[in-house]
Tab-separated table of C-alpha atoms and ligand atoms in Angstrom:
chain	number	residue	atom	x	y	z
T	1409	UNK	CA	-1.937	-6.985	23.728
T	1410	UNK	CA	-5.622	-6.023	23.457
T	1411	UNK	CA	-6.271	-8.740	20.696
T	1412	UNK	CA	-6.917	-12.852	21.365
T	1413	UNK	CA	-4.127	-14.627	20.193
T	1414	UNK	CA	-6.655	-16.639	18.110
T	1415	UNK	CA	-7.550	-13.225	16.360
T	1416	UNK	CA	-3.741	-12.688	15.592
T	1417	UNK	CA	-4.579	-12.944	11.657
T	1418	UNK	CA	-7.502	-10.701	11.480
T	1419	UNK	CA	-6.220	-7.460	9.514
T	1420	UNK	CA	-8.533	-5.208	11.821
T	1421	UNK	CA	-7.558	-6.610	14.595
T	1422	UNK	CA	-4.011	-5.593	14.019
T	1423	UNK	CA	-4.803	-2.337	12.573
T	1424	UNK	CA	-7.078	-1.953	15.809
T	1425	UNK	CA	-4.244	-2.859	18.287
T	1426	UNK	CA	-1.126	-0.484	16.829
T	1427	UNK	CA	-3.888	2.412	16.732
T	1428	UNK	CA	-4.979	1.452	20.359
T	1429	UNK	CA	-1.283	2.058	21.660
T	1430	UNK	CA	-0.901	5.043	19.417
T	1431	UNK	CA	-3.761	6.869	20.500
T	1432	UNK	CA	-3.025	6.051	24.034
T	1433	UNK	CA	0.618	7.223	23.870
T	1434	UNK	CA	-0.849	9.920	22.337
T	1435	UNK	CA	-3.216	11.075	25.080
T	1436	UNK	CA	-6.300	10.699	22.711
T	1437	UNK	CA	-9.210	12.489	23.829
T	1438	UNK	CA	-12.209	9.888	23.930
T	1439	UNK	CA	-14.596	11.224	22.107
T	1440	UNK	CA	-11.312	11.792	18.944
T	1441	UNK	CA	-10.370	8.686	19.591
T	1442	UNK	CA	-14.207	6.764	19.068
T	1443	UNK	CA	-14.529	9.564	16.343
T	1444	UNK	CA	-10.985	7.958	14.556
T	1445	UNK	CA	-11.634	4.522	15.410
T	1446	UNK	CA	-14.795	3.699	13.168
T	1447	UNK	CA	-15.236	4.346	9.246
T	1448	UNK	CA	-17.479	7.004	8.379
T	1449	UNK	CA	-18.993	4.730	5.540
T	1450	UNK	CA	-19.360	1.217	4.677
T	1451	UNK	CA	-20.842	0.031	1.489
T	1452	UNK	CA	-21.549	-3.475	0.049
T	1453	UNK	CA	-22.773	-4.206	-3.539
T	1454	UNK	CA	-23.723	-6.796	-5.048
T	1455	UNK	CA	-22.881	-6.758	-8.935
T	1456	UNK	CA	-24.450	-8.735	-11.565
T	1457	UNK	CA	-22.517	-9.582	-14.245
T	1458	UNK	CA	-22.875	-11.583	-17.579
T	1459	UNK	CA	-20.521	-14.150	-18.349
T	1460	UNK	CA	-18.976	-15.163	-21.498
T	1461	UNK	CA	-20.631	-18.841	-21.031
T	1462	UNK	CA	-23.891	-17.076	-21.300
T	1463	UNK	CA	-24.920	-17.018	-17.292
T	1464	UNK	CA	-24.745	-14.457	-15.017
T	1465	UNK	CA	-22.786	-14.131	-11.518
T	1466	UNK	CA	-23.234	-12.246	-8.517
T	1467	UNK	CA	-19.778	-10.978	-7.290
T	1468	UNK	CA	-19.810	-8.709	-3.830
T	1469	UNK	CA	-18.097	-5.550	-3.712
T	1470	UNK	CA	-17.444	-3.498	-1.002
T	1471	UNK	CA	-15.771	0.664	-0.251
T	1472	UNK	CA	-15.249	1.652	3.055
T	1473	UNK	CA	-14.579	5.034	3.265
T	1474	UNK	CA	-12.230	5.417	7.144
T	1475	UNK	CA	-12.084	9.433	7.073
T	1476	UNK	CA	-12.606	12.315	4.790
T	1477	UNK	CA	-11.527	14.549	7.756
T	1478	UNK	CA	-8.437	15.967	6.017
T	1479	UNK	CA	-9.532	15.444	2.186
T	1480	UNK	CA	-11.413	13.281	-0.267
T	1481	UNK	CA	-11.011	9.985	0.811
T	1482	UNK	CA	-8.139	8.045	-1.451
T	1483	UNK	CA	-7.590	4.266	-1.650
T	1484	UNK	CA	-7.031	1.181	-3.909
T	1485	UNK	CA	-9.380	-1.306	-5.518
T	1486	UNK	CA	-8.354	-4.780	-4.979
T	1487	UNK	CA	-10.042	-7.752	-6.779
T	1488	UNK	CA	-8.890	-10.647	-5.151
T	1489	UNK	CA	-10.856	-14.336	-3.744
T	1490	UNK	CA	-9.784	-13.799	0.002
T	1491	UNK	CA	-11.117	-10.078	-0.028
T	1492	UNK	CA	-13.496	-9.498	3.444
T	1493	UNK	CA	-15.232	-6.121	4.865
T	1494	UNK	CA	-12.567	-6.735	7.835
T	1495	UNK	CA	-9.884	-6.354	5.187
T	1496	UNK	CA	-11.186	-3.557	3.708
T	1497	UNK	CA	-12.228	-1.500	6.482
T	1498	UNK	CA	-7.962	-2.269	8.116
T	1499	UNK	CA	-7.132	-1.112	4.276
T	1500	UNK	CA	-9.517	2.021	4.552
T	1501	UNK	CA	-7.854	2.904	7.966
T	1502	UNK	CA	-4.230	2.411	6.501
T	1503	UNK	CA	-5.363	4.431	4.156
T	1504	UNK	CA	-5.600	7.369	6.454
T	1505	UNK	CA	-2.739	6.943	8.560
T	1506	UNK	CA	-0.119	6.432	5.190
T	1507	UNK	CA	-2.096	9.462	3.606
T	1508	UNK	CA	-1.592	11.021	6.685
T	1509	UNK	CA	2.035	9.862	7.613
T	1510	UNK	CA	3.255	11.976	4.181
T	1511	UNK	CA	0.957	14.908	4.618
T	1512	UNK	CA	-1.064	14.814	1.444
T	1513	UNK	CA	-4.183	16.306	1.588
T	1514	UNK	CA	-6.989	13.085	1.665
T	1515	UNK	CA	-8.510	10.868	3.997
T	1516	UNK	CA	-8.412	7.073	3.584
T	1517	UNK	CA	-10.549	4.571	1.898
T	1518	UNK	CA	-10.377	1.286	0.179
T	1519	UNK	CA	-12.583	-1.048	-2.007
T	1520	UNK	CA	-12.595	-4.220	-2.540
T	1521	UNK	CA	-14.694	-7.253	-5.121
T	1522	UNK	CA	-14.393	-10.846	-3.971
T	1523	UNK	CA	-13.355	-12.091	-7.485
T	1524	UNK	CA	-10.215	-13.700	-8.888
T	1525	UNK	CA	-9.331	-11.755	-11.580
T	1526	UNK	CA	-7.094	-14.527	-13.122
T	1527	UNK	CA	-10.495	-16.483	-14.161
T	1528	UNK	CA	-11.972	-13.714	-15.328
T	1529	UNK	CA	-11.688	-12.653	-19.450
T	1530	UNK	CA	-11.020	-9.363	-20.430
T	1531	UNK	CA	-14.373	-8.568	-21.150
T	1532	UNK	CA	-15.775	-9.664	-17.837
T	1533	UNK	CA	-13.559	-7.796	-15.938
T	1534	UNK	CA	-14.163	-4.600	-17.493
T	1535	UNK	CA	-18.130	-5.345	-16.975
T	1536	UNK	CA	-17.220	-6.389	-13.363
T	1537	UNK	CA	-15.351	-2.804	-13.002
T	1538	UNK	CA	-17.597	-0.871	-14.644
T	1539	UNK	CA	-20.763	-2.296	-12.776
T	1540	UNK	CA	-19.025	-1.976	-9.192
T	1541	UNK	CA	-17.955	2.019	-10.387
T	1542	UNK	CA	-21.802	2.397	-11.204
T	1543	UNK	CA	-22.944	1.005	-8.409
T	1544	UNK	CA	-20.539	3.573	-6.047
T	1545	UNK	CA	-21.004	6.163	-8.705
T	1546	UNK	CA	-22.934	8.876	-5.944
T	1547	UNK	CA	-20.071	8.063	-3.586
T	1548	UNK	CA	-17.096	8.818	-5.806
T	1549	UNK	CA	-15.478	12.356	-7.138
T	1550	UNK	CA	-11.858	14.020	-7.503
T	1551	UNK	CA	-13.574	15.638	-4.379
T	1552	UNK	CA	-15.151	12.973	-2.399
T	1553	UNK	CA	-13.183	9.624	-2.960
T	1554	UNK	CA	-10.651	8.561	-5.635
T	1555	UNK	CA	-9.780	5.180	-6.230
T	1556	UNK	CA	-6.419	4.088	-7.312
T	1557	UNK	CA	-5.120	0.050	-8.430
T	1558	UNK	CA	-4.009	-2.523	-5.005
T	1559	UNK	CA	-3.808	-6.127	-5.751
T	1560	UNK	CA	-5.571	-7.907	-8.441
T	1561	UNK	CA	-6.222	-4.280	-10.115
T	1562	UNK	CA	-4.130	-2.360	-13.242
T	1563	UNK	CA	-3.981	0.995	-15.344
T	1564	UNK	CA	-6.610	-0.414	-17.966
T	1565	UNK	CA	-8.953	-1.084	-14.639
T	1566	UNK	CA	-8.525	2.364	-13.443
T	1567	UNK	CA	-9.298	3.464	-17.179
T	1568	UNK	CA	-13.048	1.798	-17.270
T	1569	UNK	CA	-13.282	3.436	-13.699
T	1570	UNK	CA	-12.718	6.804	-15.047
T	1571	UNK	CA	-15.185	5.983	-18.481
T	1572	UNK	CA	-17.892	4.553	-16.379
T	1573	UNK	CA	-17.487	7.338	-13.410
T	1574	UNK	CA	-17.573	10.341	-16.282
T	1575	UNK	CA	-20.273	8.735	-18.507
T	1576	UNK	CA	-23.022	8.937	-14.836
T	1577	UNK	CA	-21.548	12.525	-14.718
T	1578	UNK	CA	-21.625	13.324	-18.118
T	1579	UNK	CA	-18.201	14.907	-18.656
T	1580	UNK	CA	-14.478	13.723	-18.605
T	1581	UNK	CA	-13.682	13.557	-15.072
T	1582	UNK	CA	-10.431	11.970	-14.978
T	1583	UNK	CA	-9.175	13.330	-11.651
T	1584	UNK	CA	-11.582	10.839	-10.411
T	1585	UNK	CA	-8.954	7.825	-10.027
T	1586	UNK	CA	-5.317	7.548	-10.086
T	1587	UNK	CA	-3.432	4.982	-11.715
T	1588	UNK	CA	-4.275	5.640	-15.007
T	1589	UNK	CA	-2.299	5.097	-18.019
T	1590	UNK	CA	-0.415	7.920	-19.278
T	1591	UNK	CA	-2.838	8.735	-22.550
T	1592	UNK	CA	-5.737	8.960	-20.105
T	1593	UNK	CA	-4.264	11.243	-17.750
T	1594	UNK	CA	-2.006	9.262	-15.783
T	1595	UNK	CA	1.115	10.232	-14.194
T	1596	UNK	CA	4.804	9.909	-15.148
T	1597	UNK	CA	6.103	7.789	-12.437
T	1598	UNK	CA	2.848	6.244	-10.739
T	1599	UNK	CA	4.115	2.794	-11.702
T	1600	UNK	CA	7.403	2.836	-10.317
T	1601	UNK	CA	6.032	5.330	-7.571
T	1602	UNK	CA	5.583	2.896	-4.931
T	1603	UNK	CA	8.991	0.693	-5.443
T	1604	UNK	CA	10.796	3.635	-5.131
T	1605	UNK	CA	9.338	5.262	-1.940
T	1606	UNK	CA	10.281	2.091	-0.535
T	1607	UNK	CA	14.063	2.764	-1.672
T	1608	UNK	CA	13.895	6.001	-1.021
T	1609	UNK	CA	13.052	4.786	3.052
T	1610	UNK	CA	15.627	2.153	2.623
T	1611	UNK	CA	18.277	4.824	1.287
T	1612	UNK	CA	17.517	6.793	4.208
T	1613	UNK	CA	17.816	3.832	6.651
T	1614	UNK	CA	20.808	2.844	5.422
T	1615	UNK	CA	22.857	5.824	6.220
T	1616	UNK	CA	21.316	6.624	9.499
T	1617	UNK	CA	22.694	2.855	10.398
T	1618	UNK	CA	25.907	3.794	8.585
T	1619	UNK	CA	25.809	0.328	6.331
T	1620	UNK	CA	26.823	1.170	2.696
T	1621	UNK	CA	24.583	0.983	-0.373
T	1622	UNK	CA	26.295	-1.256	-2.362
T	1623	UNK	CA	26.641	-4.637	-1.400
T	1624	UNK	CA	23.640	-4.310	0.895
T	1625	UNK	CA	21.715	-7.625	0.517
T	1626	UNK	CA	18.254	-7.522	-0.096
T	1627	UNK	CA	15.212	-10.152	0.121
T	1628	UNK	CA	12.189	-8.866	-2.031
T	1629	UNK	CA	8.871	-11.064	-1.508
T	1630	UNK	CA	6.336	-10.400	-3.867
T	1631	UNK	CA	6.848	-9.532	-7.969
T	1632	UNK	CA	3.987	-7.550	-8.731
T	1633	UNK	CA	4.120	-4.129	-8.969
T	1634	UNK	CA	5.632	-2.996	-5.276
T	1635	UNK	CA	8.177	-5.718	-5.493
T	1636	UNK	CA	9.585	-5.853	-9.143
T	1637	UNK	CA	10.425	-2.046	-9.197
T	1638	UNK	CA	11.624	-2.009	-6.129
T	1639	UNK	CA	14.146	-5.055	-7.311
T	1640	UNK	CA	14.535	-3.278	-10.250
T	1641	UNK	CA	15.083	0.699	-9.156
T	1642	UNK	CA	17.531	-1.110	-6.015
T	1643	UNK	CA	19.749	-3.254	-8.326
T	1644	UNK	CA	20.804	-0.426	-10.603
T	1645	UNK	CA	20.858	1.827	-7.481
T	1646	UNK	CA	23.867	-0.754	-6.302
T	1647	UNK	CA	21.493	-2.832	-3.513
T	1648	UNK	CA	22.396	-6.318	-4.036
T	1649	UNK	CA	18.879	-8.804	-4.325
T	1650	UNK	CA	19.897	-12.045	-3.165
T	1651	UNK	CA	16.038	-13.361	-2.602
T	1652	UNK	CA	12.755	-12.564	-4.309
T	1653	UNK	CA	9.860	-14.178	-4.878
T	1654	UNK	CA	6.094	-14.351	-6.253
T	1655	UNK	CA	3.001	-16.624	-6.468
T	1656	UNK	CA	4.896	-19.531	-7.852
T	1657	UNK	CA	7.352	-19.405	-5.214
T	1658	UNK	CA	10.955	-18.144	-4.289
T	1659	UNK	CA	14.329	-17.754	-5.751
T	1660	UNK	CA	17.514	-17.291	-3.440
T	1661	UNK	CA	20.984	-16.885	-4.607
T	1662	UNK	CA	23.565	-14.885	-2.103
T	1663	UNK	CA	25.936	-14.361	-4.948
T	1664	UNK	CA	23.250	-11.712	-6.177
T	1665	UNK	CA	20.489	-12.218	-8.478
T	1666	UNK	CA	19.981	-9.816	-11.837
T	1667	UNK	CA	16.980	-7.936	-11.009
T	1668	UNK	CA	16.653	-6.839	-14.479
T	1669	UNK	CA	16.662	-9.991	-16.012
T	1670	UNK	CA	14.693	-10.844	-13.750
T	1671	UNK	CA	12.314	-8.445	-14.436
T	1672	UNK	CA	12.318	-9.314	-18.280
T	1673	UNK	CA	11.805	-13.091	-17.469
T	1674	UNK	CA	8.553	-12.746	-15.248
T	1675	UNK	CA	6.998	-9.305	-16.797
T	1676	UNK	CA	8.293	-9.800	-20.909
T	1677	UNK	CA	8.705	-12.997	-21.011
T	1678	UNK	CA	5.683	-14.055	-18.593
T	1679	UNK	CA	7.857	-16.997	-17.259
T	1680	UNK	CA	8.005	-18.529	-13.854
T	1681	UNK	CA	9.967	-16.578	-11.119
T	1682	UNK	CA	11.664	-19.711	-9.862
T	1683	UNK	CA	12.325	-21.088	-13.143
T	1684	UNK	CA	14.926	-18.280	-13.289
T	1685	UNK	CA	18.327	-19.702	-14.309
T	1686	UNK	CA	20.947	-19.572	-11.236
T	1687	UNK	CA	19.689	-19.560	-7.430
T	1688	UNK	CA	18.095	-22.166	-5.391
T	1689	UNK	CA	14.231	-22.888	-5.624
T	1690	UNK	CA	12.504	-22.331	-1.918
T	1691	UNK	CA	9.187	-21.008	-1.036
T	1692	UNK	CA	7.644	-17.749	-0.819
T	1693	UNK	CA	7.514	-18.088	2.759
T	1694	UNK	CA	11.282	-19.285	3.236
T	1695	UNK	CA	12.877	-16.547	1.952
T	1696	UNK	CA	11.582	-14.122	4.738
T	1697	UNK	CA	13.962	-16.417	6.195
T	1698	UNK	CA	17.321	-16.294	4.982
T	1699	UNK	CA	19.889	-13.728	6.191
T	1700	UNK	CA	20.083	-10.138	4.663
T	1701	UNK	CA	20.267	-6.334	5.347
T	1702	UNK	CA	16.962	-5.621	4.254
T	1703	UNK	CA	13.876	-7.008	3.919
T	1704	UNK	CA	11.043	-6.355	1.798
T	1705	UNK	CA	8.075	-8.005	2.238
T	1706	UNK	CA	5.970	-6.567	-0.341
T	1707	UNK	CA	3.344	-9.513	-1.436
T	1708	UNK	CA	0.255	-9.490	1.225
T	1709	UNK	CA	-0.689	-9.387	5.246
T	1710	UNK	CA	0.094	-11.970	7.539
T	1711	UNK	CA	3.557	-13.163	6.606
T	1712	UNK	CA	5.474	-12.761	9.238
T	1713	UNK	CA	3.772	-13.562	12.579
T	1714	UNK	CA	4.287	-14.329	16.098
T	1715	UNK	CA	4.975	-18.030	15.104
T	1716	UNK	CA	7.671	-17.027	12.315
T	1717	UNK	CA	8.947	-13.818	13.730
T	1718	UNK	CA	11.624	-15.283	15.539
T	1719	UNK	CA	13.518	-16.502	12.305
T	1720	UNK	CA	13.825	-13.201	10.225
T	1721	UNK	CA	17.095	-12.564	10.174
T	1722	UNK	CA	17.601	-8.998	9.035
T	1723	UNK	CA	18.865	-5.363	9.808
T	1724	UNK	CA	15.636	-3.563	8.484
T	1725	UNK	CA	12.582	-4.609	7.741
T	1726	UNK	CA	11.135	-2.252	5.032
T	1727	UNK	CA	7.315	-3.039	4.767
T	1728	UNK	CA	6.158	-3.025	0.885
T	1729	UNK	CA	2.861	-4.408	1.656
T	1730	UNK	CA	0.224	-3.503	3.434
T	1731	UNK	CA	0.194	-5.251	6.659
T	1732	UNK	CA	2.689	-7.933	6.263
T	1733	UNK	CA	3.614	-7.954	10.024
T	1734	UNK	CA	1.115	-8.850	12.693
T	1735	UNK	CA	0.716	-7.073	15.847
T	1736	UNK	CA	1.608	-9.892	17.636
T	1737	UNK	CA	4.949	-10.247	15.853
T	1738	UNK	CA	5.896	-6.474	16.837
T	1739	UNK	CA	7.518	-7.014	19.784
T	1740	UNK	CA	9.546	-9.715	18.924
T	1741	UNK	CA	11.085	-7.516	15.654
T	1742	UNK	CA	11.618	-5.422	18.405
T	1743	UNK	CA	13.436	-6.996	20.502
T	1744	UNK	CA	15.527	-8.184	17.823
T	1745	UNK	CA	16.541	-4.511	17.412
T	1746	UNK	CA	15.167	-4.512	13.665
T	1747	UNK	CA	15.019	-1.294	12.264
T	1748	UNK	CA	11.824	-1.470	10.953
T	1749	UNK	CA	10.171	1.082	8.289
T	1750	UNK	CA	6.262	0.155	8.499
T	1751	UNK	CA	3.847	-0.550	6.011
T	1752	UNK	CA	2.006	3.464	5.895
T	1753	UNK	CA	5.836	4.940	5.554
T	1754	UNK	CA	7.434	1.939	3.320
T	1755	UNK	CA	4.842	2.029	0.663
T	1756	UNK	CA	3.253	5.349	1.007
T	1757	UNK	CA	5.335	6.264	-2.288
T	1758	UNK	CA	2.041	5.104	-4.436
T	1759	UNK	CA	-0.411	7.042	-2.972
T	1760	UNK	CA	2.082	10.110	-3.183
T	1761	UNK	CA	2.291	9.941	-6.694
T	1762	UNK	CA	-1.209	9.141	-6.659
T	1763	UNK	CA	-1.370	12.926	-5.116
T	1764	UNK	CA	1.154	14.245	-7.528
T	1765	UNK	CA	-1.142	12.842	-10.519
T	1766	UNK	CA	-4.443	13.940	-9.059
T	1767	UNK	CA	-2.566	17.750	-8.730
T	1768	UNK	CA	-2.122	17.326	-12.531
T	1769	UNK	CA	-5.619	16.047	-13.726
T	1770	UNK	CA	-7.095	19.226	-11.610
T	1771	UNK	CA	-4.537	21.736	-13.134
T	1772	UNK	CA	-4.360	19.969	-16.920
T	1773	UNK	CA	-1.181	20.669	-16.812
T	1774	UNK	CA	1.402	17.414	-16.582
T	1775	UNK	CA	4.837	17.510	-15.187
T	1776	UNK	CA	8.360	15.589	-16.060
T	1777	UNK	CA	9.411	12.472	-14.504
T	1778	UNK	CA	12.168	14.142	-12.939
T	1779	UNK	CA	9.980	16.366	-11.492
T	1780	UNK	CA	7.288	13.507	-10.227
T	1781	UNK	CA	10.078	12.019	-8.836
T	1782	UNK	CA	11.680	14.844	-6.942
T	1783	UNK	CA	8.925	15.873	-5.449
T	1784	UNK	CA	8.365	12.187	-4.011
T	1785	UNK	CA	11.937	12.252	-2.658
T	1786	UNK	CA	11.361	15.580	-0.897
T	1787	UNK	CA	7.774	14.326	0.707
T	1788	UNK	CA	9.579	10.413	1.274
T	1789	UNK	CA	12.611	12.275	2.879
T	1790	UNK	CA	10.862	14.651	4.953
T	1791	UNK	CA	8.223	12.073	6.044
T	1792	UNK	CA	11.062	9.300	7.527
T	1793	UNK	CA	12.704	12.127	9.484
T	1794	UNK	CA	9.706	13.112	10.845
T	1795	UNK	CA	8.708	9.161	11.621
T	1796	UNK	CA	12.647	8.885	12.981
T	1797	UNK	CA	12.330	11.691	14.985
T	1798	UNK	CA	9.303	10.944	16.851
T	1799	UNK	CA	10.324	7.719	17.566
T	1800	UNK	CA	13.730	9.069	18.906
T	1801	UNK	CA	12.213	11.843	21.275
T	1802	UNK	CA	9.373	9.887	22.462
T	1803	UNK	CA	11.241	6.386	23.059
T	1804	UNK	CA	8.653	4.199	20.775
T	1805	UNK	CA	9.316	1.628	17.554
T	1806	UNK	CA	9.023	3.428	14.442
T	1807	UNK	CA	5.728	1.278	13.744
T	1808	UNK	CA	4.335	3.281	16.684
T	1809	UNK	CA	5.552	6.640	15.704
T	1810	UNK	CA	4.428	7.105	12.408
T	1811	UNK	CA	0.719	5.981	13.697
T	1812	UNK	CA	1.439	8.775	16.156
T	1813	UNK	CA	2.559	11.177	13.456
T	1814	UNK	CA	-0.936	10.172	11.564
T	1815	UNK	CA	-3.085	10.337	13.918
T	1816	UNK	CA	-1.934	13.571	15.524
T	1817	UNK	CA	-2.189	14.991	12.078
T	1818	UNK	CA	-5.686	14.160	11.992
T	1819	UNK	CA	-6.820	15.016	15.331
T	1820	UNK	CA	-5.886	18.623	14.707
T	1821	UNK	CA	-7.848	18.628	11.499
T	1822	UNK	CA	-10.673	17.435	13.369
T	1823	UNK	CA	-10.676	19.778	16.574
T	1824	UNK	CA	-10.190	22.515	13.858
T	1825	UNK	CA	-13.340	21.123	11.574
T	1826	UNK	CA	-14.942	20.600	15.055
T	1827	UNK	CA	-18.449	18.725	14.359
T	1828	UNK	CA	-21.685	19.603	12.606
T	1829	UNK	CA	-24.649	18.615	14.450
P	194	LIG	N1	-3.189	0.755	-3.325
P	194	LIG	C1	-2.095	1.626	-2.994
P	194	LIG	C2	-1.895	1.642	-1.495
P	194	LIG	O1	-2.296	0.748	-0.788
P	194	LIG	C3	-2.242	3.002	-3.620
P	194	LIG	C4	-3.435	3.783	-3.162
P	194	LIG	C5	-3.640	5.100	-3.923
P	194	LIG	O2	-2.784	5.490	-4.695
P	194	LIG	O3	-4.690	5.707	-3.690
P	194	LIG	O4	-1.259	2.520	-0.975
C-alpha cells in the first residue's frame, strides 16, 4: 500500500493509491502516467459576501479542473464546512475516471466553497453562488468546464450559476451547467439520474450472481438525492430496503421498510428519518453493519475503512457516493469476496444524464423521459460489462478495472492529442 496508514482518510491519498495500481497494471508509460496524475488547474477564491446581519464574510472557494484531455471538463459544486483542496482535487480526478468509465465525452473537474449551506438564507446563498460563478467566470463554458450540483448544492443553485455565467457573457448560455430545473433547460430525469444508475448496476449484479430481484435486501446510507431515489426507484422495482439512513441517523427494520413513505416523510413532510414509524433507531454508521444483499453507501467518503471493514456483511457493495471506501479497506472487501460496484461505475448515472442534458441545451431540442432514461440504461449496461469484463480477463477487483477502463480511455486520447509545446 503506497499510502501511511495515518493518511488512510485523506481522499487523495486514496484516489492516489487505486490510480497507482491501475496505471501500473496497466503498463503506464511515465511520462502518461505524471501527465494523468496531476490536475491541469487549481483555483482558489476568496468570495466576499454581504450578510443579512449587515457584515460581510469571506468564504473560500476552490475548482480544480483534473483533465480536459477528452472534453470540457464536467464536475459538481459542493458547499459543505469540511470541504479541502485535497477533496476537491480526489473529486476532480473521480471526475475523470467516472466520465471516463461511461464514455461520455468530458474530462473531470470539481468545485468546492467551505460554507454550510444550512446557516446560510436564501439570499446569501444565491450571492455566495453567484460571486464564486463570477469569480471562475473566464474558466467556465459548455466548452471548457460545466458544473453540475454534489453535496450541499440544488437545481435553484445551478440556476444562479447559469444567470450569473450568461450575464459576464452576455447571452443565455444555459449549456453551461447541468442540473438545472426543467423551465431553465434542465433535463427530464437528471434528478432521479443518479439513483437509478446505481439500480441499473445493482440490476445487473444481481443476475450475473443469479440472486433474484425481489426480496433482495437492501441497506441505503444517505437520504439526499443519491440515496432517496435509489430507495425509492428499488422499492417499486421489488428490492426490499431494510436499512437507510441520513444526517439524523439510521432506521433498520428487516421486515422491509416503505421507501415511499419514506420518501414523503423526510422530503414532503421534512420530518426526521428515524422518527419514521416501525424499525429500530441505530446510527448512520451501524447500519453499514447489519446483514443484507446490497449495500449502498451513498452519504460521503470515509465510511467504511480498514477499522470497520471487517463487519460489512453483504453480497455487493454498490458505491453511491463518492469515495465511501478507503483504499485501505479494499482488500479486506476483497477478501470477503464482495462483489463490489465502485464509486465512478455506481454513481456515474448523474453525470450521464448530466451528458444527456448538456446534448439537449446544445441542440435546443429536449427529449422524453423514456428516452433520457433509455439511453442511460444502454450507456449503464454497456459500461458494467465492460468494467465486468476487464476484471474477469485480467484477474483484478472490479474497483481496479474500471480505473483501468478510465484510464486506458484517456491515455489513447492523449497519445492521439499528443502535446503542444
Ligand atoms: N456531482 C455528481 C457526481 O459526483 C454529478 C456531476 C455532474 O453531473 O457533472 O458525479
Amino acid at each position: 500500500m503506497p499510502i501511511a496508514v495515518q493518511d488512510e482518510l485523506n481522499v487523495y491519498e486514496s484516489a492516489e493509491a487505486r490510480f497507482e495500481t491501475a496505471a501500473a497494471k496497466l503498463g503506464l508509460e511515465q511520462g502518461l502516467y505524471y501527465y494523468m496524475k496531476y490536475p491541469e488547474r487549481e483555483v482558489t477564491v476568496y468570495i466576499p459576501v454581504s450578510l443579512d446581519t449587515g457584515g460581510i464574510a469571506v468564504f473560500t472557494g476552490y475548482r480544480v479542473v483534473h483533465s480536459t484531455v477528452r472534453g470540457p471538463s464536467k464536475g459538481g459544486i459542493r458547499f459543505a464546512p469540511n470541504v479541502s483542496l485535497d477533496e476537491v482535487r480526489a473529486l476532480a480526478a473521480w471526475m475523470t475516471w467516472k466520465c471516463a468509465v461511461v464514455n461520455i465525452p468530458f474530462g473531470g473537474a470539481k468545485g468546492g466553497v467551505i460554507c454550510d449551506p444550512a446557516k446560510l438564507s436564501k439570499s446569501e446563498l444565491e450571492r455566495v453562488t453567484r460571486r464564486y460563478t463570477a469569480s471562475l467566470s473566464d474558466f467556465l463554458g459548455p466548452e471548457r468546464d460545466i458544473p453540475a450540483p454534489d453535496i450541499g448544492t440544488n437545481d435553484q443553485i445551478m440556476a444562479w450559476v447559469m444567470d450569473t455565467y450568461s450575464m459576464h457573457v452576455r447571452q443565455a448560455t444555459t449549456a453551461v451547467v447541468t442540473g438545472k430545473p426543467l423551465d431553465l433547460g434542465g433535463s427530464l430525469g437528471r434528478k432521479e439520474a443518479t439513483g437509478r444508475g446505481l439500480m441499473i448496476c445493482c440490476n445487473k449484479a444481481v443476475a450475473k450472481l443469479g440472486m433474484k430481484r425481489e426480496g433482495c435486501r437492501v441497506i441505503i446510507q444517505g437520504f439526499g438525492n443519491v440515496g432517496s431515489e435509489a430507495s425509492l426507484l428499488m422499492h417499486q422495482a421489488g428490492y426490499k430496503i431494510v436499512a437507510a439512513a441520513d444526517v439524523n441517523g439510521g432506521l433498520y427494520n428487516e421486515r422491509g421498510i416503505d421507501a415511499a413513505k419514506l420518501y414523503d416523510w423526510v422530503h414532503g413532510q421534512q420530518r426526521s428519518l428515524p422518527e419514521f414509524p416501525g424499525g429500530e433507531k441505530l446510527t448512520a454508521r451501524e447500519i453499514l453493519f447489519r446483514p443484507c444483499d446490497i449495500l449502498v453507501p451513498a452519504a460521503t467518503e470515509n465510511q467504511i475503512t480498514s477499522e470497520n471493514a471487517h463487519r460489512v456483511d453483504c453480497r455487493i457493495l454498490c458505491e453511491g457516493a463518492n469515495g465511501p471506501t478507503t483504499a485501505y479497506a479494499d482488500p479486506i472487501i476483497e477478501k470477503k469476496g464482495i462483489f463490489v460496484i465502485p464509486d465512478i461505475l455506481g454513481n456515474a448515472g448523474g453525470v450521464t444524464v448530466s451528458y444527456l442534458e448538456w446534448v439537449q441545451d446544445r441542440q435546443g431540442f429536449f427529449w422524453r423521459e423514456r428516452e433520457v432514461n433509455e439511453h442511460l440504461e444502454e450507456v449503464m449496461e454497456h459500461s458494467f460489462d465492460e468494467v465486468v469484463r476487464y476484471a474477469e480477463t485480467h484477474r483484478v477487483g472490479n474497483r481496479i478495472a474500471a480505473y483501468i477502463v478510465a484510464i486506458d480511455r484517456v491515455a489513447r486520447a492523449l497519445k492521439l492529442r499528443g502535446f503542444y509545446a
